[in-house]
C-alpha cells in the first residue's frame, strides 16, 4: 500500500516538474522578464532562468528510477518548501506587488492559491520521501556462527 502511494506521489511530482520546466522554457522570454521583476539580486535572474527549469527536469528524472527516487523526493521537498516560503512572503506583502513568474496554468492562480498548492505539494513530497525512505531500509538477517573456546562451532544461544 505504501509503495503504491509513494509511486503515485512520484508520478504526480514528475508531471509537476516536467510541466513547470517545459512551460518556463516554452515562453522563456516572458519567464526571464518576470524573474527580472522579482525582488532578487540583480545577478540572479539570468542564473535562475536556466537553473530552475534544469533543476526541475533533473528532479523529475530522479523520481523516475527506484534507486534515485528518494533523492528526487528530497529535492522536491526542498524546492517546494522554498517556493512555499517565497509565496507566503509574497502573500504577506513583504515584497510589495510582484508578478508571478510561474508558467502555464499556474500563472492564472492568485498568490493564495499558489500557497495552498505549494504547501500541499510540499507535504505530499515529504510524505513520499518518508515512505520511500522506509522502503529502502531493508534489514538483512544472517545466521551467525558461534564458536566455543576450543575452536569448534557451538550452538546458537
mmCIF file with all atom_site columns, C-alpha atoms in Angstrom:
data_model
loop_
_atom_site.group_PDB
_atom_site.id
_atom_site.type_symbol
_atom_site.label_atom_id
_atom_site.label_alt_id
_atom_site.label_comp_id
_atom_site.label_asym_id
_atom_site.label_entity_id
_atom_site.label_seq_id
_atom_site.pdbx_PDB_ins_code
_atom_site.Cartn_x
_atom_site.Cartn_y
_atom_site.Cartn_z
_atom_site.occupancy
_atom_site.B_iso_or_equiv
_atom_site.pdbx_formal_charge
_atom_site.auth_seq_id
_atom_site.auth_comp_id
_atom_site.auth_asym_id
_atom_site.auth_atom_id
_atom_site.pdbx_PDB_model_num
ATOM 1   C CA . UNK A 1 1   ? 0.000  0.000   0.000   1.00 0.00 ? 1   UNK A CA 1
ATOM 2   C CA . UNK A 1 2   ? 2.765  2.464   0.965   1.00 0.00 ? 2   UNK A CA 1
ATOM 3   C CA . UNK A 1 3   ? 4.628  1.588   -2.229  1.00 0.00 ? 3   UNK A CA 1
ATOM 4   C CA . UNK A 1 4   ? 1.640  2.442   -4.411  1.00 0.00 ? 4   UNK A CA 1
ATOM 5   C CA . UNK A 1 5   ? 1.063  5.738   -2.574  1.00 0.00 ? 5   UNK A CA 1
ATOM 6   C CA . UNK A 1 6   ? 4.717  6.770   -2.906  1.00 0.00 ? 6   UNK A CA 1
ATOM 7   C CA . UNK A 1 7   ? 4.634  5.728   -6.584  1.00 0.00 ? 7   UNK A CA 1
ATOM 8   C CA . UNK A 1 8   ? 1.544  7.874   -7.104  1.00 0.00 ? 8   UNK A CA 1
ATOM 9   C CA . UNK A 1 9   ? 3.246  10.836  -5.387  1.00 0.00 ? 9   UNK A CA 1
ATOM 10  C CA . UNK A 1 10  ? 6.306  10.295  -7.609  1.00 0.00 ? 10  UNK A CA 1
ATOM 11  C CA . UNK A 1 11  ? 4.199  10.308  -10.770 1.00 0.00 ? 11  UNK A CA 1
ATOM 12  C CA . UNK A 1 12  ? 2.372  13.482  -9.713  1.00 0.00 ? 12  UNK A CA 1
ATOM 13  C CA . UNK A 1 13  ? 5.668  15.204  -8.881  1.00 0.00 ? 13  UNK A CA 1
ATOM 14  C CA . UNK A 1 14  ? 7.180  14.100  -12.204 1.00 0.00 ? 14  UNK A CA 1
ATOM 15  C CA . UNK A 1 15  ? 4.195  15.629  -14.015 1.00 0.00 ? 15  UNK A CA 1
ATOM 16  C CA . UNK A 1 16  ? 4.505  18.806  -11.933 1.00 0.00 ? 16  UNK A CA 1
ATOM 17  C CA . UNK A 1 17  ? 8.242  19.255  -12.542 1.00 0.00 ? 17  UNK A CA 1
ATOM 18  C CA . UNK A 1 18  ? 8.158  18.430  -16.256 1.00 0.00 ? 18  UNK A CA 1
ATOM 19  C CA . UNK A 1 19  ? 5.161  20.716  -16.790 1.00 0.00 ? 19  UNK A CA 1
ATOM 20  C CA . UNK A 1 20  ? 6.766  23.540  -14.799 1.00 0.00 ? 20  UNK A CA 1
ATOM 21  C CA . UNK A 1 21  ? 10.080 23.255  -16.668 1.00 0.00 ? 21  UNK A CA 1
ATOM 22  C CA . UNK A 1 22  ? 8.517  22.970  -20.120 1.00 0.00 ? 22  UNK A CA 1
ATOM 23  C CA . UNK A 1 23  ? 6.158  25.906  -19.544 1.00 0.00 ? 23  UNK A CA 1
ATOM 24  C CA . UNK A 1 24  ? 9.101  28.075  -18.419 1.00 0.00 ? 24  UNK A CA 1
ATOM 25  C CA . UNK A 1 25  ? 11.225 27.082  -21.401 1.00 0.00 ? 25  UNK A CA 1
ATOM 26  C CA . UNK A 1 26  ? 8.336  27.345  -23.888 1.00 0.00 ? 26  UNK A CA 1
ATOM 27  C CA . UNK A 1 27  ? 7.857  31.016  -23.045 1.00 0.00 ? 27  UNK A CA 1
ATOM 28  C CA . UNK A 1 28  ? 11.432 31.685  -21.959 1.00 0.00 ? 28  UNK A CA 1
ATOM 29  C CA . UNK A 1 29  ? 11.415 35.432  -22.711 1.00 0.00 ? 29  UNK A CA 1
ATOM 30  C CA . UNK A 1 30  ? 8.319  36.015  -20.567 1.00 0.00 ? 30  UNK A CA 1
ATOM 31  C CA . UNK A 1 31  ? 9.734  33.842  -17.775 1.00 0.00 ? 31  UNK A CA 1
ATOM 32  C CA . UNK A 1 32  ? 13.040 35.759  -17.825 1.00 0.00 ? 32  UNK A CA 1
ATOM 33  C CA . UNK A 1 33  ? 11.214 39.105  -17.841 1.00 0.00 ? 33  UNK A CA 1
ATOM 34  C CA . UNK A 1 34  ? 9.101  38.055  -14.856 1.00 0.00 ? 34  UNK A CA 1
ATOM 35  C CA . UNK A 1 35  ? 12.195 36.901  -12.969 1.00 0.00 ? 35  UNK A CA 1
ATOM 36  C CA . UNK A 1 36  ? 13.763 40.321  -13.513 1.00 0.00 ? 36  UNK A CA 1
ATOM 37  C CA . UNK A 1 37  ? 10.753 41.898  -11.780 1.00 0.00 ? 37  UNK A CA 1
ATOM 38  C CA . UNK A 1 38  ? 11.116 39.689  -8.702  1.00 0.00 ? 38  UNK A CA 1
ATOM 39  C CA . UNK A 1 39  ? 12.777 41.014  -5.531  1.00 0.00 ? 39  UNK A CA 1
ATOM 40  C CA . UNK A 1 40  ? 16.017 39.196  -6.287  1.00 0.00 ? 40  UNK A CA 1
ATOM 41  C CA . UNK A 1 41  ? 19.648 40.294  -6.551  1.00 0.00 ? 41  UNK A CA 1
ATOM 42  C CA . UNK A 1 42  ? 20.414 41.770  -9.988  1.00 0.00 ? 42  UNK A CA 1
ATOM 43  C CA . UNK A 1 43  ? 22.762 38.918  -10.925 1.00 0.00 ? 43  UNK A CA 1
ATOM 44  C CA . UNK A 1 44  ? 20.294 36.112  -10.158 1.00 0.00 ? 44  UNK A CA 1
ATOM 45  C CA . UNK A 1 45  ? 17.549 36.262  -12.854 1.00 0.00 ? 45  UNK A CA 1
ATOM 46  C CA . UNK A 1 46  ? 19.938 35.188  -15.606 1.00 0.00 ? 46  UNK A CA 1
ATOM 47  C CA . UNK A 1 47  ? 21.203 32.285  -13.484 1.00 0.00 ? 47  UNK A CA 1
ATOM 48  C CA . UNK A 1 48  ? 17.732 31.276  -12.269 1.00 0.00 ? 48  UNK A CA 1
ATOM 49  C CA . UNK A 1 49  ? 16.247 31.375  -15.763 1.00 0.00 ? 49  UNK A CA 1
ATOM 50  C CA . UNK A 1 50  ? 18.281 28.262  -16.583 1.00 0.00 ? 50  UNK A CA 1
ATOM 51  C CA . UNK A 1 51  ? 18.836 26.807  -13.112 1.00 0.00 ? 51  UNK A CA 1
ATOM 52  C CA . UNK A 1 52  ? 15.148 26.483  -12.208 1.00 0.00 ? 52  UNK A CA 1
ATOM 53  C CA . UNK A 1 53  ? 13.981 24.538  -15.289 1.00 0.00 ? 53  UNK A CA 1
ATOM 54  C CA . UNK A 1 54  ? 17.171 22.452  -15.277 1.00 0.00 ? 54  UNK A CA 1
ATOM 55  C CA . UNK A 1 55  ? 16.707 21.550  -11.604 1.00 0.00 ? 55  UNK A CA 1
ATOM 56  C CA . UNK A 1 56  ? 13.046 20.730  -12.222 1.00 0.00 ? 56  UNK A CA 1
ATOM 57  C CA . UNK A 1 57  ? 13.958 18.366  -15.064 1.00 0.00 ? 57  UNK A CA 1
ATOM 58  C CA . UNK A 1 58  ? 16.748 16.706  -13.068 1.00 0.00 ? 58  UNK A CA 1
ATOM 59  C CA . UNK A 1 59  ? 14.367 16.232  -10.144 1.00 0.00 ? 59  UNK A CA 1
ATOM 60  C CA . UNK A 1 60  ? 11.774 14.656  -12.447 1.00 0.00 ? 60  UNK A CA 1
ATOM 61  C CA . UNK A 1 61  ? 14.414 12.258  -13.794 1.00 0.00 ? 61  UNK A CA 1
ATOM 62  C CA . UNK A 1 62  ? 15.496 11.317  -10.254 1.00 0.00 ? 62  UNK A CA 1
ATOM 63  C CA . UNK A 1 63  ? 11.873 10.488  -9.436  1.00 0.00 ? 63  UNK A CA 1
ATOM 64  C CA . UNK A 1 64  ? 11.662 8.108   -12.415 1.00 0.00 ? 64  UNK A CA 1
ATOM 65  C CA . UNK A 1 65  ? 14.013 5.480   -11.030 1.00 0.00 ? 65  UNK A CA 1
ATOM 66  C CA . UNK A 1 66  ? 13.584 3.414   -7.899  1.00 0.00 ? 66  UNK A CA 1
ATOM 67  C CA . UNK A 1 67  ? 17.245 3.775   -6.998  1.00 0.00 ? 67  UNK A CA 1
ATOM 68  C CA . UNK A 1 68  ? 17.171 7.602   -7.093  1.00 0.00 ? 68  UNK A CA 1
ATOM 69  C CA . UNK A 1 69  ? 13.538 8.250   -6.192  1.00 0.00 ? 69  UNK A CA 1
ATOM 70  C CA . UNK A 1 70  ? 14.257 9.184   -2.574  1.00 0.00 ? 70  UNK A CA 1
ATOM 71  C CA . UNK A 1 71  ? 16.720 11.848  -3.767  1.00 0.00 ? 71  UNK A CA 1
ATOM 72  C CA . UNK A 1 72  ? 14.057 13.186  -6.113  1.00 0.00 ? 72  UNK A CA 1
ATOM 73  C CA . UNK A 1 73  ? 11.622 13.304  -3.196  1.00 0.00 ? 73  UNK A CA 1
ATOM 74  C CA . UNK A 1 74  ? 14.165 15.200  -1.077  1.00 0.00 ? 74  UNK A CA 1
ATOM 75  C CA . UNK A 1 75  ? 14.839 17.669  -3.904  1.00 0.00 ? 75  UNK A CA 1
ATOM 76  C CA . UNK A 1 76  ? 11.084 18.071  -4.442  1.00 0.00 ? 76  UNK A CA 1
ATOM 77  C CA . UNK A 1 77  ? 10.517 18.689  -0.768  1.00 0.00 ? 77  UNK A CA 1
ATOM 78  C CA . UNK A 1 78  ? 13.284 21.305  -0.574  1.00 0.00 ? 78  UNK A CA 1
ATOM 79  C CA . UNK A 1 79  ? 12.240 23.151  -3.746  1.00 0.00 ? 79  UNK A CA 1
ATOM 80  C CA . UNK A 1 80  ? 8.556  23.106  -2.849  1.00 0.00 ? 80  UNK A CA 1
ATOM 81  C CA . UNK A 1 81  ? 9.314  24.312  0.687   1.00 0.00 ? 81  UNK A CA 1
ATOM 82  C CA . UNK A 1 82  ? 11.347 27.209  -0.774  1.00 0.00 ? 82  UNK A CA 1
ATOM 83  C CA . UNK A 1 83  ? 8.537  28.064  -3.206  1.00 0.00 ? 83  UNK A CA 1
ATOM 84  C CA . UNK A 1 84  ? 6.014  27.884  -0.351  1.00 0.00 ? 84  UNK A CA 1
ATOM 85  C CA . UNK A 1 85  ? 8.049  30.228  1.841   1.00 0.00 ? 85  UNK A CA 1
ATOM 86  C CA . UNK A 1 86  ? 8.544  32.639  -1.070  1.00 0.00 ? 86  UNK A CA 1
ATOM 87  C CA . UNK A 1 87  ? 4.823  32.522  -1.868  1.00 0.00 ? 87  UNK A CA 1
ATOM 88  C CA . UNK A 1 88  ? 3.934  33.087  1.788   1.00 0.00 ? 88  UNK A CA 1
ATOM 89  C CA . UNK A 1 89  ? 6.186  36.136  1.910   1.00 0.00 ? 89  UNK A CA 1
ATOM 90  C CA . UNK A 1 90  ? 4.695  37.463  -1.347  1.00 0.00 ? 90  UNK A CA 1
ATOM 91  C CA . UNK A 1 91  ? 1.186  36.937  0.028   1.00 0.00 ? 91  UNK A CA 1
ATOM 92  C CA . UNK A 1 92  ? 2.086  38.763  3.237   1.00 0.00 ? 92  UNK A CA 1
ATOM 93  C CA . UNK A 1 93  ? 3.158  41.804  1.223   1.00 0.00 ? 93  UNK A CA 1
ATOM 94  C CA . UNK A 1 94  ? 6.804  41.538  2.271   1.00 0.00 ? 94  UNK A CA 1
ATOM 95  C CA . UNK A 1 95  ? 7.901  42.315  -1.292  1.00 0.00 ? 95  UNK A CA 1
ATOM 96  C CA . UNK A 1 96  ? 5.174  44.740  -2.271  1.00 0.00 ? 96  UNK A CA 1
ATOM 97  C CA . UNK A 1 97  ? 3.353  43.998  -5.509  1.00 0.00 ? 97  UNK A CA 1
ATOM 98  C CA . UNK A 1 98  ? 5.210  41.472  -7.640  1.00 0.00 ? 98  UNK A CA 1
ATOM 99  C CA . UNK A 1 99  ? 4.171  39.381  -10.650 1.00 0.00 ? 99  UNK A CA 1
ATOM 100 C CA . UNK A 1 100 ? 4.094  35.620  -10.513 1.00 0.00 ? 100 UNK A CA 1
ATOM 101 C CA . UNK A 1 101 ? 6.818  34.060  -12.650 1.00 0.00 ? 101 UNK A CA 1
ATOM 102 C CA . UNK A 1 102 ? 5.021  30.738  -12.928 1.00 0.00 ? 102 UNK A CA 1
ATOM 103 C CA . UNK A 1 103 ? 4.170  29.416  -16.339 1.00 0.00 ? 103 UNK A CA 1
ATOM 104 C CA . UNK A 1 104 ? 1.208  27.621  -17.867 1.00 0.00 ? 104 UNK A CA 1
ATOM 105 C CA . UNK A 1 105 ? -1.947 27.154  -15.823 1.00 0.00 ? 105 UNK A CA 1
ATOM 106 C CA . UNK A 1 106 ? -0.144 28.201  -12.649 1.00 0.00 ? 106 UNK A CA 1
ATOM 107 C CA . UNK A 1 107 ? 0.110  31.754  -13.958 1.00 0.00 ? 107 UNK A CA 1
ATOM 108 C CA . UNK A 1 108 ? -3.674 32.059  -13.574 1.00 0.00 ? 108 UNK A CA 1
ATOM 109 C CA . UNK A 1 109 ? -3.599 31.281  -9.859  1.00 0.00 ? 109 UNK A CA 1
ATOM 110 C CA . UNK A 1 110 ? -3.646 34.011  -7.229  1.00 0.00 ? 110 UNK A CA 1
ATOM 111 C CA . UNK A 1 111 ? -0.935 34.058  -4.546  1.00 0.00 ? 111 UNK A CA 1
ATOM 112 C CA . UNK A 1 112 ? -3.260 32.374  -2.026  1.00 0.00 ? 112 UNK A CA 1
ATOM 113 C CA . UNK A 1 113 ? -3.931 29.535  -4.482  1.00 0.00 ? 113 UNK A CA 1
ATOM 114 C CA . UNK A 1 114 ? -0.191 29.151  -5.011  1.00 0.00 ? 114 UNK A CA 1
ATOM 115 C CA . UNK A 1 115 ? 0.382  28.996  -1.282  1.00 0.00 ? 115 UNK A CA 1
ATOM 116 C CA . UNK A 1 116 ? -2.219 26.261  -0.796  1.00 0.00 ? 116 UNK A CA 1
ATOM 117 C CA . UNK A 1 117 ? -0.971 24.286  -3.798  1.00 0.00 ? 117 UNK A CA 1
ATOM 118 C CA . UNK A 1 118 ? 2.699  24.605  -2.807  1.00 0.00 ? 118 UNK A CA 1
ATOM 119 C CA . UNK A 1 119 ? 2.046  23.702  0.838   1.00 0.00 ? 119 UNK A CA 1
ATOM 120 C CA . UNK A 1 120 ? 0.012  20.648  -0.191  1.00 0.00 ? 120 UNK A CA 1
ATOM 121 C CA . UNK A 1 121 ? 2.676  19.549  -2.683  1.00 0.00 ? 121 UNK A CA 1
ATOM 122 C CA . UNK A 1 122 ? 5.403  20.055  -0.046  1.00 0.00 ? 122 UNK A CA 1
ATOM 123 C CA . UNK A 1 123 ? 3.528  17.837  2.407   1.00 0.00 ? 123 UNK A CA 1
ATOM 124 C CA . UNK A 1 124 ? 2.985  15.197  -0.299  1.00 0.00 ? 124 UNK A CA 1
ATOM 125 C CA . UNK A 1 125 ? 6.680  15.251  -1.257  1.00 0.00 ? 125 UNK A CA 1
ATOM 126 C CA . UNK A 1 126 ? 7.670  14.928  2.402   1.00 0.00 ? 126 UNK A CA 1
ATOM 127 C CA . UNK A 1 127 ? 5.270  12.009  2.873   1.00 0.00 ? 127 UNK A CA 1
ATOM 128 C CA . UNK A 1 128 ? 6.611  10.387  -0.302  1.00 0.00 ? 128 UNK A CA 1
ATOM 129 C CA . UNK A 1 129 ? 10.168 10.799  0.939   1.00 0.00 ? 129 UNK A CA 1
ATOM 130 C CA . UNK A 1 130 ? 9.309  9.243   4.321   1.00 0.00 ? 130 UNK A CA 1
ATOM 131 C CA . UNK A 1 131 ? 7.597  6.312   2.595   1.00 0.00 ? 131 UNK A CA 1
ATOM 132 C CA . UNK A 1 132 ? 10.428 5.785   0.106   1.00 0.00 ? 132 UNK A CA 1
ATOM 133 C CA . UNK A 1 133 ? 12.933 6.002   2.956   1.00 0.00 ? 133 UNK A CA 1
ATOM 134 C CA . UNK A 1 134 ? 11.186 3.197   4.823   1.00 0.00 ? 134 UNK A CA 1
ATOM 135 C CA . UNK A 1 135 ? 11.061 1.090   1.658   1.00 0.00 ? 135 UNK A CA 1
ATOM 136 C CA . UNK A 1 136 ? 14.837 1.452   1.282   1.00 0.00 ? 136 UNK A CA 1
ATOM 137 C CA . UNK A 1 137 ? 15.577 0.303   4.855   1.00 0.00 ? 137 UNK A CA 1
ATOM 138 C CA . UNK A 1 138 ? 15.784 -3.418  4.229   1.00 0.00 ? 138 UNK A CA 1
ATOM 139 C CA . UNK A 1 139 ? 17.106 -5.409  7.122   1.00 0.00 ? 139 UNK A CA 1
ATOM 140 C CA . UNK A 1 140 ? 19.276 -8.354  6.204   1.00 0.00 ? 140 UNK A CA 1
ATOM 141 C CA . UNK A 1 141 ? 19.237 -11.092 8.784   1.00 0.00 ? 141 UNK A CA 1
ATOM 142 C CA . UNK A 1 142 ? 22.041 -13.566 8.602   1.00 0.00 ? 142 UNK A CA 1
ATOM 143 C CA . UNK A 1 143 ? 22.845 -16.603 10.647  1.00 0.00 ? 143 UNK A CA 1
ATOM 144 C CA . UNK A 1 144 ? 25.763 -16.054 12.956  1.00 0.00 ? 144 UNK A CA 1
ATOM 145 C CA . UNK A 1 145 ? 28.103 -18.814 13.883  1.00 0.00 ? 145 UNK A CA 1
ATOM 146 C CA . UNK A 1 146 ? 29.269 -19.023 17.443  1.00 0.00 ? 146 UNK A CA 1
ATOM 147 C CA . UNK A 1 147 ? 32.433 -20.777 18.460  1.00 0.00 ? 147 UNK A CA 1
ATOM 148 C CA . UNK A 1 148 ? 33.315 -22.312 21.757  1.00 0.00 ? 148 UNK A CA 1
ATOM 149 C CA . UNK A 1 149 ? 36.675 -21.550 23.295  1.00 0.00 ? 149 UNK A CA 1
ATOM 150 C CA . UNK A 1 150 ? 38.059 -24.760 21.823  1.00 0.00 ? 150 UNK A CA 1
ATOM 151 C CA . UNK A 1 151 ? 37.525 -23.504 18.244  1.00 0.00 ? 151 UNK A CA 1
ATOM 152 C CA . UNK A 1 152 ? 34.610 -25.817 17.451  1.00 0.00 ? 152 UNK A CA 1
ATOM 153 C CA . UNK A 1 153 ? 31.265 -24.449 16.327  1.00 0.00 ? 153 UNK A CA 1
ATOM 154 C CA . UNK A 1 154 ? 28.840 -24.112 19.225  1.00 0.00 ? 154 UNK A CA 1
ATOM 155 C CA . UNK A 1 155 ? 25.042 -23.933 19.387  1.00 0.00 ? 155 UNK A CA 1
ATOM 156 C CA . UNK A 1 156 ? 23.321 -20.589 18.739  1.00 0.00 ? 156 UNK A CA 1
ATOM 157 C CA . UNK A 1 157 ? 22.303 -19.180 22.094  1.00 0.00 ? 157 UNK A CA 1
#
